[in-house]
Amino acid sequence: MIVIGLGGNLKLPLPLPCNRHQPPQKLTSKLLSPKCALTKQAHHFHSTLSTTARDPSASSSATHKLIQKFVATSPKSVSLNTLSHLLSPHTSHPHLSALALPFYTRITEATWFDWNPKLVADLVALLDRQGRYEESEKLISEAVSKIELRERELVLFYCNLVESHSKQGSKRGFDVSFTRLNGVVDDSSSAYVKQRGFEAMVSGLCEMGQVCEAEKVFDEMRVRGVRVSRFEFRCVLYGYGRLGLFEDMERVVNQMESEGFVANTICCNMILSAYGCHCELARMVLWLRKMRSSQISFSIRTYNSVLNSCPTIMSMMVQEMETGMDTLPLSIGELCGVLSGDEALMVEELVESNSVLEELMTWDSLEGKLDLHGMHLGSCYLMMLKWMEELRNGFKDGKYVIPREITLVCGLGKHSNVRGESPVKSLVRKMLVRLMSPMRNDRKNVGCFVAKGKVVRDWLC
C-alpha cells in the first residue's frame, strides 16, 4: 500500500514471503510487519462490545453506555487508538466498524478532545464505504466550515480525504474528494497548496491502481509550474512495480534519475519490495548488487524486503516458530549450505555488507548492545547470525573491548499482532536456548537479554 504523508514521507508494504512451492497463506502474517496493537484495556472493551452487539436482547442504549463508560475512564491515547482501530480498513473487528461514528461523537465530548482533520477524514471514508453518504457529507461540511478560508488547512483536509478513501478502496468517495482537491489546487496561487495537492493526487491514484493516470498528472504539474518531486516519482514507480509492470517501473526510474533524483536507499527498497511481491528474485539480486556498487547503503527495510521474499528461510521460520521444530541453521555457514540459486545470492549480498549491523550496534567498555527494533523475523534471524560471527571474530582479533555487560534488545511486543507477545523476542530466545547461550532475560527490562561481557566472550570463543 502506498500512503501519502503530508510531510513527504512514503510508507510501503513489504512483500509476502515468496514460495513457489507453498501456498502463501501457509506463511503466516506473524512473520510479516507488526501491526499497531490494541492495549489490554481496549481488547477487553472490544470483547465486551462484540458480546453486546451479538446479543439480540441487548438494546442500542447498552452499547452506547459501554462506549460512554470506556471513553470516560480511558486515557486520551487509549481512546484515540481504539477509534483508529475501528476506522482502519485492516481492523480485526470489522463487525464493530458501524460503531465508529457514535464512538467518535462520544470522544468529541471529552474535555481533552482536539479536533483532528485526519481522524475526520478516516471516519468520512469509512462511512462512505458503508454507504452512509449523508452522514459522511455532513462531517465534510462541518470540517470545511471549521477550517473556513484557511487555505493550507483546507488543502491538507482534502489531501487526508483522498488518502483515506484510497486506503478504504472507496471509488465513489475517492473520485468526489479528488475532484474537490483538484478544485482547491486550481483556484490557488500558493506553491505549497499546489505541491501538497499534487502529492495527494498522485499517491491516491497509485493506491487506487490508476498508475497511468497518476503519471499523467506529471504533465499537469509541469504546466502549472510545479516540479515533479522525488515523492511523486516513487509513488508511480512503486505503483507500476506493484502491478508487475516492471518495464514501466524501470522507465520511471530512468526518468527520475534524468531529472536529477538519483536512486537512494528508499527508492531501491521500493523497487526490491515490488520485485519481491512478484517473486522476481533474480531481479532483486541485480538491484542489491547495483546498490552495493553504487555505494547505496542497505537499511533495515532492505533486510525486511529481501528476507521476506526468501522462500526457504520463510518456510524454515514457520516450522521453527509454529511447530517447534529446530529447523533453522545456527551459523551463516550452515545457512548458506541449505540455500541455493537466487535466494542464496540475495543472502550473500546482505551478509557481505556490515552497514546495517554497524548501525544497530553500540559498543564501549561499559556496554555492548544490539537493537533489533524494526526488524521482521527473517531479518532478526540473519542479523543474529551476523552479530554472533562479528563478535566472535572481533573478540579474537582484539577489535572489540570486552564490555561490562552485553545486551540484546528485542522489544516488549507493543507493536505485535498480540500486544505484549513479541515474535522477535520468542525467536531470539529460541535461538539462544539452542545455542546454549549464557544470555538471560533482563529482570529490569523484559524486552532485553543480558549477560556479562566476559561470559559472552567465553561462550563465543
Tab-separated table of C-alpha atoms in Angstrom:
chain	number	residue	atom	x	y	z
A	1	MET	CA	0.000	0.000	0.000
A	2	ILE	CA	1.249	3.487	-0.857
A	3	VAL	CA	0.368	6.037	1.801
A	4	ILE	CA	0.906	9.747	1.493
A	5	GLY	CA	2.483	11.532	4.400
A	6	LEU	CA	1.932	15.240	4.060
A	7	GLY	CA	5.494	15.856	5.132
A	8	GLY	CA	6.641	13.923	2.089
A	9	ASN	CA	7.205	10.541	3.710
A	10	LEU	CA	6.165	7.431	1.864
A	11	LYS	CA	5.342	4.178	3.538
A	12	LEU	CA	5.334	0.972	1.577
A	13	PRO	CA	4.250	-2.534	2.375
A	14	LEU	CA	6.741	-5.326	2.316
A	15	PRO	CA	6.328	-8.380	0.088
A	16	LEU	CA	4.649	-11.502	1.316
A	17	PRO	CA	7.038	-14.409	1.767
A	18	CYS	CA	7.609	-15.818	-1.699
A	19	ASN	CA	7.424	-19.545	-2.128
A	20	ARG	CA	6.529	-21.004	-5.485
A	21	HIS	CA	6.074	-24.434	-3.906
A	22	GLN	CA	3.983	-23.491	-0.920
A	23	PRO	CA	0.690	-21.563	-0.787
A	24	PRO	CA	1.245	-18.059	0.563
A	25	GLN	CA	-1.490	-18.428	3.166
A	26	LYS	CA	0.587	-21.053	4.953
A	27	LEU	CA	3.251	-18.455	5.631
A	28	THR	CA	1.502	-16.654	8.416
A	29	SER	CA	1.257	-12.946	9.000
A	30	LYS	CA	3.208	-13.380	12.213
A	31	LEU	CA	6.358	-13.342	10.111
A	32	LEU	CA	5.492	-10.048	8.452
A	33	SER	CA	5.424	-6.491	9.593
A	34	PRO	CA	3.930	-5.953	13.038
A	35	LYS	CA	0.677	-4.062	13.328
A	36	CYS	CA	-0.250	-1.346	15.754
A	37	ALA	CA	-1.815	-3.394	18.554
A	38	LEU	CA	-4.586	-2.540	20.972
A	39	THR	CA	-3.936	-2.168	24.671
A	40	LYS	CA	-5.315	-4.805	27.041
A	41	GLN	CA	-7.945	-2.297	28.135
A	42	ALA	CA	-9.039	-1.793	24.528
A	43	HIS	CA	-9.013	-5.552	23.867
A	44	HIS	CA	-11.369	-6.052	26.809
A	45	PHE	CA	-13.613	-3.242	25.542
A	46	HIS	CA	-13.799	-4.774	22.051
A	47	SER	CA	-14.592	-8.173	23.522
A	48	THR	CA	-17.392	-6.776	25.670
A	49	LEU	CA	-18.709	-4.677	22.804
A	50	SER	CA	-18.723	-7.702	20.488
A	51	THR	CA	-20.659	-9.763	23.011
A	52	THR	CA	-23.208	-6.988	23.468
A	53	ALA	CA	-23.549	-6.400	19.734
A	54	ARG	CA	-24.233	-10.104	19.128
A	55	ASP	CA	-26.850	-10.318	21.882
A	56	PRO	CA	-30.266	-9.887	20.246
A	57	SER	CA	-31.794	-8.926	23.591
A	58	ALA	CA	-29.311	-6.078	24.161
A	59	SER	CA	-30.525	-2.609	23.226
A	60	SER	CA	-28.542	0.034	21.348
A	61	SER	CA	-28.532	2.074	24.536
A	62	ALA	CA	-26.496	-0.667	26.230
A	63	THR	CA	-23.877	-0.377	23.505
A	64	HIS	CA	-23.784	3.392	23.816
A	65	LYS	CA	-23.392	3.129	27.587
A	66	LEU	CA	-20.398	0.853	27.107
A	67	ILE	CA	-18.839	3.393	24.750
A	68	GLN	CA	-19.577	6.258	27.133
A	69	LYS	CA	-18.024	4.428	30.086
A	70	PHE	CA	-14.947	3.404	28.121
A	71	VAL	CA	-14.208	6.934	26.874
A	72	ALA	CA	-14.853	8.410	30.319
A	73	THR	CA	-12.459	6.022	32.070
A	74	SER	CA	-9.729	5.693	29.425
A	75	PRO	CA	-6.731	7.945	28.798
A	76	LYS	CA	-6.778	10.036	25.640
A	77	SER	CA	-4.197	7.839	23.893
A	78	VAL	CA	-6.176	4.642	24.540
A	79	SER	CA	-9.459	6.136	23.301
A	80	LEU	CA	-7.884	7.501	20.127
A	81	ASN	CA	-6.022	4.245	19.468
A	82	THR	CA	-9.272	2.313	19.831
A	83	LEU	CA	-11.093	4.626	17.422
A	84	SER	CA	-8.249	4.385	14.911
A	85	HIS	CA	-8.540	0.612	15.115
A	86	LEU	CA	-12.261	0.777	14.297
A	87	LEU	CA	-11.569	3.118	11.373
A	88	SER	CA	-8.781	1.035	9.873
A	89	PRO	CA	-9.563	-0.997	6.737
A	90	HIS	CA	-7.462	-3.743	8.334
A	91	THR	CA	-9.265	-3.788	11.676
A	92	SER	CA	-9.543	-7.156	13.384
A	93	HIS	CA	-13.088	-6.177	14.442
A	94	PRO	CA	-14.828	-5.248	11.168
A	95	HIS	CA	-18.240	-6.128	12.640
A	96	LEU	CA	-17.805	-3.212	15.071
A	97	SER	CA	-16.911	-0.589	12.454
A	98	ALA	CA	-20.540	0.593	12.340
A	99	LEU	CA	-19.980	1.919	15.868
A	100	ALA	CA	-17.134	4.217	14.795
A	101	LEU	CA	-19.438	7.240	14.409
A	102	PRO	CA	-21.049	7.040	17.888
A	103	PHE	CA	-17.595	6.332	19.332
A	104	TYR	CA	-16.203	9.433	17.599
A	105	THR	CA	-19.186	11.503	18.746
A	106	ARG	CA	-18.580	10.470	22.346
A	107	ILE	CA	-14.869	11.318	22.048
A	108	THR	CA	-15.675	14.833	20.800
A	109	GLU	CA	-17.445	15.442	24.118
A	110	ALA	CA	-14.337	14.626	26.168
A	111	THR	CA	-12.539	17.552	27.811
A	112	TRP	CA	-9.218	16.516	26.240
A	113	PHE	CA	-10.539	16.335	22.678
A	114	ASP	CA	-8.809	18.393	19.986
A	115	TRP	CA	-10.374	18.435	16.529
A	116	ASN	CA	-8.267	16.355	14.146
A	117	PRO	CA	-8.865	16.611	10.370
A	118	LYS	CA	-7.109	13.271	9.724
A	119	LEU	CA	-9.453	11.494	12.124
A	120	VAL	CA	-12.465	13.103	10.459
A	121	ALA	CA	-11.195	12.081	7.018
A	122	ASP	CA	-10.770	8.467	8.132
A	123	LEU	CA	-14.302	8.447	9.549
A	124	VAL	CA	-15.734	10.019	6.384
A	125	ALA	CA	-14.058	7.357	4.238
A	126	LEU	CA	-15.412	4.544	6.408
A	127	LEU	CA	-18.948	5.938	6.321
A	128	ASP	CA	-18.717	6.342	2.554
A	129	ARG	CA	-17.622	2.732	2.141
A	130	GLN	CA	-20.597	1.685	4.269
A	131	GLY	CA	-22.937	3.657	2.008
A	132	ARG	CA	-23.752	6.221	4.699
A	133	TYR	CA	-23.316	9.142	2.334
A	134	GLU	CA	-25.493	11.662	4.166
A	135	GLU	CA	-23.545	11.244	7.401
A	136	SER	CA	-20.201	11.440	5.612
A	137	GLU	CA	-21.196	14.614	3.746
A	138	LYS	CA	-22.360	16.183	6.995
A	139	LEU	CA	-18.933	15.596	8.538
A	140	ILE	CA	-17.225	17.100	5.485
A	141	SER	CA	-19.429	20.204	5.631
A	142	GLU	CA	-18.714	20.652	9.336
A	143	ALA	CA	-14.979	20.314	8.718
A	144	VAL	CA	-14.941	22.806	5.845
A	145	SER	CA	-16.946	25.287	7.960
A	146	LYS	CA	-14.483	24.853	10.830
A	147	ILE	CA	-11.489	25.455	8.560
A	148	GLU	CA	-13.205	28.412	6.859
A	149	LEU	CA	-10.832	30.222	4.497
A	150	ARG	CA	-7.545	28.892	5.840
A	151	GLU	CA	-6.258	27.613	2.508
A	152	ARG	CA	-3.395	25.471	3.775
A	153	GLU	CA	-5.579	23.667	6.280
A	154	LEU	CA	-8.270	23.164	3.652
A	155	VAL	CA	-5.911	21.542	1.155
A	156	LEU	CA	-4.499	19.284	3.862
A	157	PHE	CA	-8.014	18.186	4.807
A	158	TYR	CA	-8.833	17.266	1.215
A	159	CYS	CA	-5.452	15.524	0.950
A	160	ASN	CA	-6.428	13.498	4.013
A	161	LEU	CA	-9.769	12.652	2.401
A	162	VAL	CA	-8.117	11.435	-0.799
A	163	GLU	CA	-5.688	9.314	1.212
A	164	SER	CA	-8.381	7.850	3.469
A	165	HIS	CA	-10.720	6.976	0.594
A	166	SER	CA	-7.860	5.308	-1.291
A	167	LYS	CA	-6.963	3.231	1.784
A	168	GLN	CA	-10.587	2.112	2.064
A	169	GLY	CA	-10.732	1.407	-1.675
A	170	SER	CA	-13.848	3.581	-1.958
A	171	LYS	CA	-14.127	4.546	-5.637
A	172	ARG	CA	-17.044	6.924	-5.219
A	173	GLY	CA	-15.580	8.748	-2.239
A	174	PHE	CA	-12.149	8.913	-3.840
A	175	ASP	CA	-13.457	10.415	-7.081
A	176	VAL	CA	-15.505	13.067	-5.242
A	177	SER	CA	-12.622	14.039	-2.950
A	178	PHE	CA	-10.146	14.026	-5.846
A	179	THR	CA	-12.356	16.458	-7.775
A	180	ARG	CA	-12.696	18.763	-4.778
A	181	LEU	CA	-8.958	18.695	-4.105
A	182	ASN	CA	-8.241	19.440	-7.748
A	183	GLY	CA	-10.575	22.427	-7.492
A	184	VAL	CA	-8.697	23.805	-4.475
A	185	VAL	CA	-5.390	23.426	-6.328
A	186	ASP	CA	-6.849	25.095	-9.451
A	187	ASP	CA	-8.068	28.106	-7.501
A	188	SER	CA	-4.872	28.612	-5.507
A	189	SER	CA	-1.760	30.585	-6.340
A	190	SER	CA	0.143	29.080	-3.406
A	191	ALA	CA	3.089	26.851	-4.291
A	192	TYR	CA	2.582	24.971	-1.013
A	193	VAL	CA	-1.071	24.222	-1.783
A	194	LYS	CA	-0.240	23.020	-5.285
A	195	GLN	CA	2.638	20.791	-4.164
A	196	ARG	CA	0.682	19.160	-1.325
A	197	GLY	CA	-2.362	18.729	-3.526
A	198	PHE	CA	-0.455	17.059	-6.350
A	199	GLU	CA	1.333	14.780	-3.878
A	200	ALA	CA	-2.015	13.514	-2.621
A	201	MET	CA	-3.475	13.145	-6.108
A	202	VAL	CA	-0.560	11.123	-7.441
A	203	SER	CA	-0.334	8.964	-4.322
A	204	GLY	CA	-4.077	8.364	-4.199
A	205	LEU	CA	-4.313	7.374	-7.855
A	206	CYS	CA	-1.469	4.908	-7.403
A	207	GLU	CA	-3.144	3.437	-4.352
A	208	MET	CA	-6.352	3.012	-6.344
A	209	GLY	CA	-4.405	1.177	-9.059
A	210	GLN	CA	-4.707	4.044	-11.558
A	211	VAL	CA	-0.976	4.403	-12.074
A	212	CYS	CA	-1.166	5.562	-15.702
A	213	GLU	CA	-3.494	8.379	-14.630
A	214	ALA	CA	-1.095	9.242	-11.828
A	215	GLU	CA	1.775	9.555	-14.292
A	216	LYS	CA	-0.359	11.836	-16.480
A	217	VAL	CA	-0.617	14.205	-13.512
A	218	PHE	CA	3.102	14.871	-14.034
A	219	ASP	CA	2.249	16.759	-17.233
A	220	GLU	CA	-0.376	18.820	-15.435
A	221	MET	CA	2.127	19.654	-12.699
A	222	ARG	CA	4.661	20.902	-15.233
A	223	VAL	CA	2.027	23.022	-16.983
A	224	ARG	CA	1.208	24.669	-13.642
A	225	GLY	CA	4.862	25.276	-12.866
A	226	VAL	CA	5.172	22.629	-10.160
A	227	ARG	CA	8.253	20.417	-10.332
A	228	VAL	CA	7.662	16.695	-10.019
A	229	SER	CA	9.412	15.692	-6.816
A	230	ARG	CA	11.135	12.500	-5.777
A	231	PHE	CA	7.983	11.627	-3.812
A	232	GLU	CA	5.710	11.537	-6.870
A	233	PHE	CA	8.271	9.540	-8.850
A	234	ARG	CA	8.452	6.992	-6.029
A	235	CYS	CA	4.667	6.655	-5.901
A	236	VAL	CA	4.421	5.963	-9.610
A	237	LEU	CA	7.407	3.622	-9.908
A	238	TYR	CA	6.172	1.570	-6.972
A	239	GLY	CA	2.623	1.640	-8.360
A	240	TYR	CA	3.837	0.114	-11.609
A	241	GLY	CA	6.022	-2.354	-9.739
A	242	ARG	CA	3.187	-3.485	-7.513
A	243	LEU	CA	1.162	-4.257	-10.655
A	244	GLY	CA	4.079	-6.232	-12.096
A	245	LEU	CA	4.668	-3.667	-14.878
A	246	PHE	CA	8.439	-3.728	-14.450
A	247	GLU	CA	9.341	-2.119	-17.776
A	248	ASP	CA	7.218	0.888	-16.843
A	249	MET	CA	8.728	0.918	-13.360
A	250	GLU	CA	12.259	0.935	-14.749
A	251	ARG	CA	11.297	3.611	-17.283
A	252	VAL	CA	10.097	5.865	-14.452
A	253	VAL	CA	13.300	5.161	-12.505
A	254	ASN	CA	15.341	6.290	-15.522
A	255	GLN	CA	13.151	9.380	-15.932
A	256	MET	CA	13.550	10.222	-12.259
A	257	GLU	CA	17.324	9.961	-12.491
A	258	SER	CA	17.388	12.047	-15.686
A	259	GLU	CA	15.629	14.827	-13.758
A	260	GLY	CA	18.313	14.845	-11.085
A	261	PHE	CA	16.866	12.475	-8.491
A	262	VAL	CA	19.436	9.749	-8.022
A	263	ALA	CA	18.020	6.477	-6.709
A	264	ASN	CA	18.701	6.311	-2.968
A	265	THR	CA	18.108	3.681	-0.293
A	266	ILE	CA	14.384	4.427	0.000
A	267	CYS	CA	13.856	4.208	-3.753
A	268	CYS	CA	15.839	0.986	-4.028
A	269	ASN	CA	13.884	-0.544	-1.157
A	270	MET	CA	10.652	0.215	-3.004
A	271	ILE	CA	11.984	-1.466	-6.134
A	272	LEU	CA	13.098	-4.500	-4.123
A	273	SER	CA	9.687	-4.640	-2.455
A	274	ALA	CA	7.933	-4.507	-5.836
A	275	TYR	CA	10.062	-7.335	-7.225
A	276	GLY	CA	9.553	-9.305	-4.031
A	277	CYS	CA	5.762	-9.067	-4.373
A	278	HIS	CA	6.097	-10.993	-7.628
A	279	CYS	CA	8.879	-13.410	-6.533
A	280	GLU	CA	11.336	-11.859	-9.006
A	281	LEU	CA	14.387	-12.962	-7.028
A	282	ALA	CA	16.864	-12.668	-9.922
A	283	ARG	CA	15.914	-9.011	-10.409
A	284	MET	CA	16.307	-8.445	-6.669
A	285	VAL	CA	19.858	-9.833	-6.818
A	286	LEU	CA	20.715	-7.390	-9.606
A	287	TRP	CA	19.357	-4.436	-7.628
A	288	LEU	CA	21.208	-5.440	-4.483
A	289	ARG	CA	24.415	-5.570	-6.487
A	290	LYS	CA	23.629	-2.211	-8.049
A	291	MET	CA	23.107	-0.743	-4.580
A	292	ARG	CA	26.432	-2.083	-3.380
A	293	SER	CA	28.370	-0.997	-6.478
A	294	SER	CA	26.774	2.464	-6.302
A	295	GLN	CA	27.527	2.667	-2.562
A	296	ILE	CA	23.839	2.971	-1.711
A	297	SER	CA	23.518	1.888	1.907
A	298	PHE	CA	21.344	-1.040	2.904
A	299	SER	CA	18.782	-0.403	5.649
A	300	ILE	CA	16.558	-2.396	7.971
A	301	ARG	CA	13.825	-2.174	5.337
A	302	THR	CA	16.242	-3.603	2.766
A	303	TYR	CA	16.690	-6.628	5.000
A	304	ASN	CA	12.935	-6.915	5.582
A	305	SER	CA	12.061	-6.657	1.884
A	306	VAL	CA	14.701	-9.168	0.803
A	307	LEU	CA	14.315	-11.780	3.520
A	308	ASN	CA	10.503	-11.747	3.419
A	309	SER	CA	10.960	-12.831	-0.214
A	310	CYS	CA	13.218	-15.808	0.597
A	311	PRO	CA	11.060	-18.960	0.374
A	312	THR	CA	13.461	-21.343	2.110
A	313	ILE	CA	14.123	-19.032	5.057
A	314	MET	CA	10.435	-18.213	5.463
A	315	SER	CA	9.471	-21.885	5.299
A	316	MET	CA	12.056	-22.774	7.952
A	317	MET	CA	10.853	-19.846	10.051
A	318	VAL	CA	7.276	-21.149	10.009
A	319	GLN	CA	8.412	-24.604	11.099
A	320	GLU	CA	10.641	-23.168	13.822
A	321	MET	CA	8.036	-20.790	15.259
A	322	GLU	CA	4.803	-22.700	14.770
A	323	THR	CA	5.691	-26.374	15.006
A	324	GLY	CA	8.565	-26.158	17.474
A	325	MET	CA	10.884	-27.992	15.109
A	326	ASP	CA	14.557	-26.983	15.290
A	327	THR	CA	14.921	-26.271	11.579
A	328	LEU	CA	16.885	-23.007	11.471
A	329	PRO	CA	20.644	-23.257	10.847
A	330	LEU	CA	22.553	-21.524	13.641
A	331	SER	CA	25.506	-20.153	11.686
A	332	ILE	CA	25.933	-18.283	8.430
A	333	GLY	CA	27.941	-21.171	7.040
A	334	GLU	CA	25.153	-23.656	7.799
A	335	LEU	CA	22.533	-21.297	6.365
A	336	CYS	CA	24.422	-20.816	3.101
A	337	GLY	CA	24.689	-24.590	2.855
A	338	VAL	CA	20.908	-25.034	2.663
A	339	LEU	CA	20.193	-22.116	0.322
A	340	SER	CA	20.563	-22.224	-3.424
A	341	GLY	CA	20.057	-20.165	-6.563
A	342	ASP	CA	18.955	-16.542	-6.365
A	343	GLU	CA	17.918	-16.892	-2.731
A	344	ALA	CA	21.488	-17.783	-1.803
A	345	LEU	CA	22.815	-14.858	-3.858
A	346	MET	CA	20.478	-12.398	-2.119
A	347	VAL	CA	21.548	-13.548	1.331
A	348	GLU	CA	25.184	-13.411	0.243
A	349	GLU	CA	24.749	-9.735	-0.715
A	350	LEU	CA	23.296	-8.944	2.711
A	351	VAL	CA	25.984	-10.885	4.546
A	352	GLU	CA	28.819	-9.117	2.744
A	353	SER	CA	27.614	-5.704	3.908
A	354	ASN	CA	28.029	-4.675	7.564
A	355	SER	CA	26.412	-1.227	7.303
A	356	VAL	CA	23.124	-2.215	8.972
A	357	LEU	CA	24.848	-4.232	11.698
A	358	GLU	CA	27.090	-1.268	12.490
A	359	GLU	CA	24.026	0.973	12.668
A	360	LEU	CA	22.283	-1.354	15.127
A	361	MET	CA	25.328	-1.934	17.349
A	362	THR	CA	26.708	0.303	20.063
A	363	TRP	CA	29.899	-0.674	21.859
A	364	ASP	CA	32.071	0.657	24.652
A	365	SER	CA	33.747	-0.612	27.809
A	366	LEU	CA	30.506	-0.411	29.798
A	367	GLU	CA	28.023	-1.981	27.418
A	368	GLY	CA	27.789	-3.698	24.067
A	369	LYS	CA	24.306	-3.589	22.564
A	370	LEU	CA	22.413	-4.879	19.532
A	371	ASP	CA	18.989	-3.288	18.964
A	372	LEU	CA	16.646	-5.394	16.801
A	373	HIS	CA	13.734	-2.945	16.766
A	374	GLY	CA	12.090	-2.634	13.349
A	375	MET	CA	13.308	-5.985	12.078
A	376	HIS	CA	10.953	-8.682	10.843
A	377	LEU	CA	11.658	-12.261	11.865
A	378	GLY	CA	13.769	-13.181	8.849
A	379	SER	CA	15.854	-10.051	9.268
A	380	CYS	CA	16.237	-10.641	13.003
A	381	TYR	CA	17.388	-14.205	12.348
A	382	LEU	CA	20.083	-13.241	9.841
A	383	MET	CA	21.197	-10.270	11.939
A	384	MET	CA	21.641	-12.536	14.974
A	385	LEU	CA	23.874	-14.833	12.924
A	386	LYS	CA	25.913	-11.886	11.612
A	387	TRP	CA	26.198	-10.364	15.086
A	388	MET	CA	27.484	-13.552	16.682
A	389	GLU	CA	30.006	-14.070	13.909
A	390	GLU	CA	31.121	-10.427	14.105
A	391	LEU	CA	31.606	-10.635	17.887
A	392	ARG	CA	33.448	-13.939	17.664
A	393	ASN	CA	35.899	-12.550	15.122
A	394	GLY	CA	36.113	-9.168	16.879
A	395	PHE	CA	36.951	-10.701	20.256
A	396	LYS	CA	39.613	-12.929	18.719
A	397	ASP	CA	41.415	-10.178	16.820
A	398	GLY	CA	41.007	-7.527	19.533
A	399	LYS	CA	38.635	-5.317	17.515
A	400	TYR	CA	36.167	-5.206	20.403
A	401	VAL	CA	36.954	-4.457	24.036
A	402	ILE	CA	35.161	-6.786	26.437
A	403	PRO	CA	32.354	-4.649	27.939
A	404	ARG	CA	30.955	-4.997	31.418
A	405	GLU	CA	27.611	-6.149	30.005
A	406	ILE	CA	26.168	-7.197	26.643
A	407	THR	CA	22.514	-6.506	25.818
A	408	LEU	CA	20.207	-7.804	23.095
A	409	VAL	CA	17.189	-5.504	22.652
A	410	CYS	CA	14.132	-7.300	21.227
A	411	GLY	CA	11.245	-5.136	22.396
A	412	LEU	CA	8.192	-5.771	24.532
A	413	GLY	CA	5.765	-6.593	21.736
A	414	LYS	CA	3.967	-3.233	21.845
A	415	HIS	CA	3.542	-3.315	18.069
A	416	SER	CA	2.943	-7.041	17.680
A	417	ASN	CA	-0.303	-8.576	16.434
A	418	VAL	CA	-0.966	-9.551	20.044
A	419	ARG	CA	0.210	-6.798	22.348
A	420	GLY	CA	2.875	-7.960	24.756
A	421	GLU	CA	3.823	-11.037	22.716
A	422	SER	CA	6.937	-10.257	20.700
A	423	PRO	CA	7.669	-12.773	17.920
A	424	VAL	CA	11.181	-11.330	17.657
A	425	LYS	CA	11.790	-11.971	21.349
A	426	SER	CA	10.426	-15.522	21.003
A	427	LEU	CA	12.749	-16.211	18.070
A	428	VAL	CA	15.799	-14.781	19.839
A	429	ARG	CA	15.046	-16.783	22.996
A	430	LYS	CA	14.695	-19.976	20.968
A	431	MET	CA	17.993	-19.363	19.175
A	432	LEU	CA	19.817	-18.551	22.427
A	433	VAL	CA	18.499	-21.711	24.085
A	434	ARG	CA	19.556	-23.904	21.148
A	435	LEU	CA	22.988	-22.269	21.183
A	436	MET	CA	23.260	-22.748	24.977
A	437	SER	CA	23.890	-19.045	25.354
A	438	PRO	CA	24.506	-17.512	28.796
A	439	MET	CA	22.252	-14.554	27.925
A	440	ARG	CA	19.060	-14.358	30.003
A	441	ASN	CA	16.010	-12.120	30.230
A	442	ASP	CA	16.785	-8.824	31.945
A	443	ARG	CA	14.737	-8.519	35.157
A	444	LYS	CA	14.558	-4.759	34.779
A	445	ASN	CA	13.551	-4.830	31.112
A	446	VAL	CA	11.815	-7.979	29.890
A	447	GLY	CA	12.315	-6.856	26.289
A	448	CYS	CA	16.071	-7.476	26.598
A	449	PHE	CA	18.508	-10.350	27.057
A	450	VAL	CA	21.676	-9.629	29.026
A	451	ALA	CA	24.889	-11.266	30.199
A	452	LYS	CA	28.318	-10.259	31.435
A	453	GLY	CA	30.671	-9.372	28.626
A	454	LYS	CA	33.385	-11.821	29.671
A	455	VAL	CA	30.844	-14.664	29.881
A	456	VAL	CA	29.614	-13.944	26.347
A	457	ARG	CA	33.198	-13.772	25.072
A	458	ASP	CA	33.966	-17.175	26.609
A	459	TRP	CA	30.787	-18.629	25.111
A	460	LEU	CA	31.521	-17.386	21.598
A	461	CYS	CA	35.222	-18.077	21.592
